[in-house]
JSON list of C-alpha atoms in Angstrom, two decimals:
[
{"chain": "A", "resi": 22, "resn": "MET", "atom": "CA", "xyz": [5.60, 1.66, 13.40]},
{"chain": "A", "resi": 23, "resn": "GLN", "atom": "CA", "xyz": [1.93, -0.61, 12.13]},
{"chain": "A", "resi": 24, "resn": "LEU", "atom": "CA", "xyz": [0.55, -1.04, 9.50]},
{"chain": "A", "resi": 25, "resn": "ASP", "atom": "CA", "xyz": [-3.08, -0.81, 9.62]},
{"chain": "A", "resi": 26, "resn": "LYS", "atom": "CA", "xyz": [-5.70, -2.89, 7.02]},
{"chain": "A", "resi": 27, "resn": "PHE", "atom": "CA", "xyz": [-5.88, -0.74, 4.63]},
{"chain": "A", "resi": 28, "resn": "THR", "atom": "CA", "xyz": [-2.45, -0.28, 3.58]},
{"chain": "A", "resi": 29, "resn": "ASP", "atom": "CA", "xyz": [-1.92, -4.35, 4.03]},
{"chain": "A", "resi": 30, "resn": "TYR", "atom": "CA", "xyz": [-5.01, -3.97, 1.43]},
{"chain": "A", "resi": 31, "resn": "ALA", "atom": "CA", "xyz": [-3.07, -2.14, -0.76]},
{"chain": "A", "resi": 32, "resn": "LEU", "atom": "CA", "xyz": [0.21, -3.56, -1.03]},
{"chain": "A", "resi": 33, "resn": "ARG", "atom": "CA", "xyz": [-1.97, -7.12, -1.19]},
{"chain": "A", "resi": 34, "resn": "ILE", "atom": "CA", "xyz": [-3.23, -5.35, -4.01]},
{"chain": "A", "resi": 35, "resn": "LEU", "atom": "CA", "xyz": [-0.19, -3.95, -6.01]},
{"chain": "A", "resi": 36, "resn": "MET", "atom": "CA", "xyz": [1.76, -7.84, -5.29]},
{"chain": "A", "resi": 37, "resn": "THR", "atom": "CA", "xyz": [-1.24, -9.51, -7.15]},
{"chain": "A", "resi": 38, "resn": "LEU", "atom": "CA", "xyz": [-1.18, -7.82, -10.13]},
{"chain": "A", "resi": 39, "resn": "ALA", "atom": "CA", "xyz": [2.67, -7.88, -10.34]},
{"chain": "A", "resi": 40, "resn": "VAL", "atom": "CA", "xyz": [2.69, -11.21, -10.54]},
{"chain": "A", "resi": 41, "resn": "ARG", "atom": "CA", "xyz": [-0.74, -11.12, -12.95]},
{"chain": "A", "resi": 42, "resn": "ASP", "atom": "CA", "xyz": [0.92, -9.38, -15.39]},
{"chain": "A", "resi": 43, "resn": "PRO", "atom": "CA", "xyz": [-0.33, -7.63, -17.78]},
{"chain": "A", "resi": 44, "resn": "GLU", "atom": "CA", "xyz": [-3.61, -9.36, -16.91]},
{"chain": "A", "resi": 45, "resn": "ARG", "atom": "CA", "xyz": [-6.19, -6.58, -16.15]},
{"chain": "A", "resi": 46, "resn": "LEU", "atom": "CA", "xyz": [-7.89, -8.03, -12.99]},
{"chain": "A", "resi": 47, "resn": "PRO", "atom": "CA", "xyz": [-11.90, -7.13, -11.55]},
{"chain": "A", "resi": 48, "resn": "THR", "atom": "CA", "xyz": [-11.52, -5.94, -7.82]},
{"chain": "A", "resi": 49, "resn": "SER", "atom": "CA", "xyz": [-13.63, -8.28, -6.78]},
{"chain": "A", "resi": 50, "resn": "GLU", "atom": "CA", "xyz": [-11.60, -11.38, -8.25]},
{"chain": "A", "resi": 51, "resn": "ILE", "atom": "CA", "xyz": [-8.67, -9.85, -5.76]},
{"chain": "A", "resi": 52, "resn": "ALA", "atom": "CA", "xyz": [-11.38, -9.77, -3.13]},
{"chain": "A", "resi": 53, "resn": "ALA", "atom": "CA", "xyz": [-12.18, -13.31, -3.54]},
{"chain": "A", "resi": 54, "resn": "ILE", "atom": "CA", "xyz": [-8.42, -13.91, -3.84]},
{"chain": "A", "resi": 55, "resn": "PHE", "atom": "CA", "xyz": [-7.70, -12.78, -0.08]},
{"chain": "A", "resi": 56, "resn": "GLY", "atom": "CA", "xyz": [-11.05, -13.34, 1.56]},
{"chain": "A", "resi": 57, "resn": "LEU", "atom": "CA", "xyz": [-11.34, -10.30, 1.81]},
{"chain": "A", "resi": 58, "resn": "SER", "atom": "CA", "xyz": [-14.87, -7.45, 1.29]},
{"chain": "A", "resi": 59, "resn": "GLU", "atom": "CA", "xyz": [-14.82, -6.04, -2.12]},
{"chain": "A", "resi": 60, "resn": "ASN", "atom": "CA", "xyz": [-16.55, -3.27, -1.11]},
{"chain": "A", "resi": 61, "resn": "HIS", "atom": "CA", "xyz": [-13.90, -2.48, 1.09]},
{"chain": "A", "resi": 62, "resn": "LEU", "atom": "CA", "xyz": [-11.17, -3.37, -1.83]},
{"chain": "A", "resi": 63, "resn": "SER", "atom": "CA", "xyz": [-12.76, -1.15, -3.57]},
{"chain": "A", "resi": 64, "resn": "LYS", "atom": "CA", "xyz": [-11.93, 1.85, -1.80]},
{"chain": "A", "resi": 65, "resn": "VAL", "atom": "CA", "xyz": [-8.52, 1.38, -1.49]},
{"chain": "A", "resi": 66, "resn": "ALA", "atom": "CA", "xyz": [-8.82, 0.20, -5.24]},
{"chain": "A", "resi": 67, "resn": "THR", "atom": "CA", "xyz": [-9.62, 4.13, -5.10]},
{"chain": "A", "resi": 68, "resn": "GLN", "atom": "CA", "xyz": [-6.94, 5.41, -3.83]},
{"chain": "A", "resi": 69, "resn": "LEU", "atom": "CA", "xyz": [-4.21, 3.50, -5.37]},
{"chain": "A", "resi": 70, "resn": "ALA", "atom": "CA", "xyz": [-5.03, 4.93, -8.58]},
{"chain": "A", "resi": 71, "resn": "ARG", "atom": "CA", "xyz": [-5.86, 7.81, -7.19]},
{"chain": "A", "resi": 72, "resn": "GLU", "atom": "CA", "xyz": [-2.37, 8.37, -6.20]},
{"chain": "A", "resi": 73, "resn": "GLY", "atom": "CA", "xyz": [-1.12, 6.89, -9.86]},
{"chain": "A", "resi": 74, "resn": "PHE", "atom": "CA", "xyz": [-0.80, 2.98, -8.87]},
{"chain": "A", "resi": 75, "resn": "VAL", "atom": "CA", "xyz": [-2.78, 1.54, -10.41]},
{"chain": "A", "resi": 76, "resn": "THR", "atom": "CA", "xyz": [-4.58, 2.51, -13.42]},
{"chain": "A", "resi": 77, "resn": "SER", "atom": "CA", "xyz": [-9.00, 1.07, -13.32]},
{"chain": "A", "resi": 78, "resn": "GLU", "atom": "CA", "xyz": [-11.28, 0.84, -16.19]},
{"chain": "A", "resi": 79, "resn": "ARG", "atom": "CA", "xyz": [-14.50, -0.59, -15.54]},
{"chain": "A", "resi": 80, "resn": "GLY", "atom": "CA", "xyz": [-17.38, -2.15, -17.28]},
{"chain": "A", "resi": 81, "resn": "ARG", "atom": "CA", "xyz": [-17.97, -5.87, -18.68]},
{"chain": "A", "resi": 82, "resn": "ASN", "atom": "CA", "xyz": [-13.34, -6.37, -18.97]},
{"chain": "A", "resi": 83, "resn": "GLY", "atom": "CA", "xyz": [-13.42, -3.77, -16.35]},
{"chain": "A", "resi": 84, "resn": "GLY", "atom": "CA", "xyz": [-10.10, -4.10, -13.50]},
{"chain": "A", "resi": 85, "resn": "LEU", "atom": "CA", "xyz": [-6.82, -3.34, -12.48]},
{"chain": "A", "resi": 86, "resn": "THR", "atom": "CA", "xyz": [-3.27, -3.13, -13.98]},
{"chain": "A", "resi": 87, "resn": "LEU", "atom": "CA", "xyz": [0.24, -1.31, -12.89]},
{"chain": "A", "resi": 88, "resn": "ALA", "atom": "CA", "xyz": [-0.30, 1.94, -13.95]},
{"chain": "A", "resi": 89, "resn": "ARG", "atom": "CA", "xyz": [4.08, 1.62, -14.86]},
{"chain": "A", "resi": 90, "resn": "PRO", "atom": "CA", "xyz": [6.47, -1.33, -14.31]},
{"chain": "A", "resi": 91, "resn": "ALA", "atom": "CA", "xyz": [6.28, -3.04, -11.04]},
{"chain": "A", "resi": 92, "resn": "ASP", "atom": "CA", "xyz": [9.93, -2.09, -10.84]},
{"chain": "A", "resi": 93, "resn": "GLN", "atom": "CA", "xyz": [9.34, 1.26, -11.16]},
{"chain": "A", "resi": 94, "resn": "ILE", "atom": "CA", "xyz": [6.21, 1.46, -8.10]},
{"chain": "A", "resi": 95, "resn": "VAL", "atom": "CA", "xyz": [8.95, 2.48, -4.54]},
{"chain": "A", "resi": 96, "resn": "VAL", "atom": "CA", "xyz": [6.96, 0.56, -1.64]},
{"chain": "A", "resi": 97, "resn": "GLY", "atom": "CA", "xyz": [8.01, 3.21, 0.45]},
{"chain": "A", "resi": 98, "resn": "ALA", "atom": "CA", "xyz": [5.98, 5.97, -2.02]},
{"chain": "A", "resi": 99, "resn": "VAL", "atom": "CA", "xyz": [2.99, 3.93, -1.51]},
{"chain": "A", "resi": 100, "resn": "VAL", "atom": "CA", "xyz": [3.19, 3.64, 1.93]},
{"chain": "A", "resi": 101, "resn": "ARG", "atom": "CA", "xyz": [3.51, 7.12, 2.46]},
{"chain": "A", "resi": 102, "resn": "ALA", "atom": "CA", "xyz": [0.82, 7.61, -0.57]},
{"chain": "A", "resi": 103, "resn": "VAL", "atom": "CA", "xyz": [-1.83, 5.53, 1.39]},
{"chain": "A", "resi": 104, "resn": "LYS", "atom": "CA", "xyz": [-1.04, 6.47, 5.38]},
{"chain": "A", "resi": 105, "resn": "LYS", "atom": "CA", "xyz": [-0.28, 10.16, 4.98]},
{"chain": "A", "resi": 106, "resn": "ALA", "atom": "CA", "xyz": [-3.28, 10.97, 7.04]},
{"chain": "A", "resi": 107, "resn": "GLN", "atom": "CA", "xyz": [-2.51, 8.92, 9.88]},
{"chain": "A", "resi": 108, "resn": "PRO", "atom": "CA", "xyz": [0.79, 10.21, 11.97]},
{"chain": "A", "resi": 109, "resn": "VAL", "atom": "CA", "xyz": [2.63, 7.68, 13.83]},
{"chain": "A", "resi": 110, "resn": "VAL", "atom": "CA", "xyz": [1.16, 9.69, 17.23]},
{"chain": "A", "resi": 111, "resn": "GLU", "atom": "CA", "xyz": [-1.53, 12.15, 17.57]},
{"chain": "A", "resi": 112, "resn": "CYS", "atom": "CA", "xyz": [1.13, 15.58, 17.97]},
{"chain": "A", "resi": 113, "resn": "PHE", "atom": "CA", "xyz": [2.71, 14.44, 14.71]},
{"chain": "A", "resi": 114, "resn": "GLY", "atom": "CA", "xyz": [-0.48, 15.11, 12.74]},
{"chain": "A", "resi": 115, "resn": "THR", "atom": "CA", "xyz": [-3.14, 18.51, 14.00]},
{"chain": "A", "resi": 116, "resn": "ASP", "atom": "CA", "xyz": [-3.96, 17.08, 17.28]},
{"chain": "A", "resi": 117, "resn": "GLN", "atom": "CA", "xyz": [-2.05, 19.73, 19.47]},
{"chain": "A", "resi": 118, "resn": "SER", "atom": "CA", "xyz": [-3.61, 18.71, 22.98]},
{"chain": "A", "resi": 119, "resn": "CYS", "atom": "CA", "xyz": [-1.02, 17.38, 24.50]},
{"chain": "A", "resi": 120, "resn": "LEU", "atom": "CA", "xyz": [-0.51, 17.64, 28.13]},
{"chain": "A", "resi": 121, "resn": "ILE", "atom": "CA", "xyz": [3.47, 17.59, 27.84]},
{"chain": "A", "resi": 122, "resn": "LEU", "atom": "CA", "xyz": [3.96, 19.19, 24.06]},
{"chain": "A", "resi": 123, "resn": "PRO", "atom": "CA", "xyz": [5.74, 21.88, 24.87]},
{"chain": "A", "resi": 124, "resn": "ALA", "atom": "CA", "xyz": [8.98, 19.64, 26.98]},
{"chain": "A", "resi": 125, "resn": "CYS", "atom": "CA", "xyz": [7.77, 16.41, 24.92]},
{"chain": "A", "resi": 126, "resn": "GLY", "atom": "CA", "xyz": [11.68, 14.57, 24.18]},
{"chain": "A", "resi": 127, "resn": "LEU", "atom": "CA", "xyz": [10.07, 12.06, 22.47]},
{"chain": "A", "resi": 128, "resn": "ARG", "atom": "CA", "xyz": [8.59, 13.65, 18.88]},
{"chain": "A", "resi": 129, "resn": "ASP", "atom": "CA", "xyz": [12.58, 13.74, 17.37]},
{"chain": "A", "resi": 130, "resn": "PRO", "atom": "CA", "xyz": [13.30, 9.91, 18.39]},
{"chain": "A", "resi": 131, "resn": "LEU", "atom": "CA", "xyz": [9.58, 8.99, 16.81]},
{"chain": "A", "resi": 132, "resn": "ALA", "atom": "CA", "xyz": [10.05, 11.24, 13.79]},
{"chain": "A", "resi": 133, "resn": "ARG", "atom": "CA", "xyz": [13.49, 9.68, 12.94]},
{"chain": "A", "resi": 134, "resn": "ALA", "atom": "CA", "xyz": [12.01, 6.18, 13.80]},
{"chain": "A", "resi": 135, "resn": "GLN", "atom": "CA", "xyz": [9.13, 7.20, 11.24]},
{"chain": "A", "resi": 136, "resn": "GLU", "atom": "CA", "xyz": [11.57, 8.00, 8.79]},
{"chain": "A", "resi": 137, "resn": "ALA", "atom": "CA", "xyz": [13.87, 5.41, 9.52]},
{"chain": "A", "resi": 138, "resn": "PHE", "atom": "CA", "xyz": [11.19, 3.32, 8.24]},
{"chain": "A", "resi": 139, "resn": "PHE", "atom": "CA", "xyz": [10.58, 5.08, 5.13]},
{"chain": "A", "resi": 140, "resn": "ALA", "atom": "CA", "xyz": [13.74, 5.05, 3.84]},
{"chain": "A", "resi": 141, "resn": "THR", "atom": "CA", "xyz": [14.09, 0.67, 4.78]},
{"chain": "A", "resi": 142, "resn": "LEU", "atom": "CA", "xyz": [10.74, 0.51, 2.99]},
{"chain": "A", "resi": 143, "resn": "ASP", "atom": "CA", "xyz": [12.43, 3.07, -0.12]},
{"chain": "A", "resi": 144, "resn": "ARG", "atom": "CA", "xyz": [14.95, 0.96, -0.66]},
{"chain": "A", "resi": 145, "resn": "TYR", "atom": "CA", "xyz": [12.61, -1.18, -1.78]},
{"chain": "A", "resi": 146, "resn": "THR", "atom": "CA", "xyz": [10.34, -2.11, -5.41]},
{"chain": "A", "resi": 147, "resn": "LEU", "atom": "CA", "xyz": [6.84, -4.22, -6.17]},
{"chain": "A", "resi": 148, "resn": "ALA", "atom": "CA", "xyz": [9.77, -5.77, -8.03]},
{"chain": "A", "resi": 149, "resn": "ASP", "atom": "CA", "xyz": [12.08, -7.07, -5.33]},
{"chain": "A", "resi": 150, "resn": "VAL", "atom": "CA", "xyz": [9.01, -7.93, -3.27]},
{"chain": "A", "resi": 151, "resn": "THR", "atom": "CA", "xyz": [7.63, -10.54, -6.51]},
{"chain": "A", "resi": 152, "resn": "LYS", "atom": "CA", "xyz": [11.09, -11.91, -6.96]},
{"chain": "A", "resi": 153, "resn": "SER", "atom": "CA", "xyz": [9.29, -15.31, -6.13]},
{"chain": "A", "resi": 154, "resn": "ARG", "atom": "CA", "xyz": [6.31, -14.84, -9.14]},
{"chain": "A", "resi": 155, "resn": "ARG", "atom": "CA", "xyz": [6.42, -18.33, -9.38]},
{"chain": "A", "resi": 156, "resn": "ALA", "atom": "CA", "xyz": [5.58, -19.17, -5.89]},
{"chain": "A", "resi": 157, "resn": "LEU", "atom": "CA", "xyz": [3.35, -16.55, -5.15]},
{"chain": "A", "resi": 158, "resn": "ALA", "atom": "CA", "xyz": [1.20, -16.86, -8.59]},
{"chain": "A", "resi": 159, "resn": "THR", "atom": "CA", "xyz": [0.62, -20.80, -6.64]},
{"chain": "A", "resi": 160, "resn": "LEU", "atom": "CA", "xyz": [-0.62, -19.35, -3.69]},
{"chain": "A", "resi": 161, "resn": "LEU", "atom": "CA", "xyz": [-3.11, -16.81, -5.68]},
{"chain": "A", "resi": 162, "resn": "ASP", "atom": "CA", "xyz": [-3.94, -19.17, -7.78]},
{"chain": "A", "resi": 163, "resn": "GLY", "atom": "CA", "xyz": [-5.43, -21.49, -4.71]}
]
């Protein structure tokens, strides 16, 4: 299973916030760190706030912070939340037009593979994937 850019950016935002916790970071600063579009990263941040992973404050001293401690943010939950509208294959979504769907034997193995992927991610928290906090901080400071 491949993560799309939106999910990748969501994880980068969360990791950056975990490393810089409790600092509040504007989306523009995170975008600059990774050389990404601020507009696109703002959309990702909005989704993360909507899903309850970050809090966002507007204004002069605004920015993003983690909504809860990093050890309480499960990576699998983040990926599920931001990928929920993107099925692995078309027939897992609303498109049921595939000619072989009624007799397809691939759906079950793909569903199991997808669940194994998420089950693995469910074993890790944001704190787990940012254990190298000092090294990450050095890289994020550029």
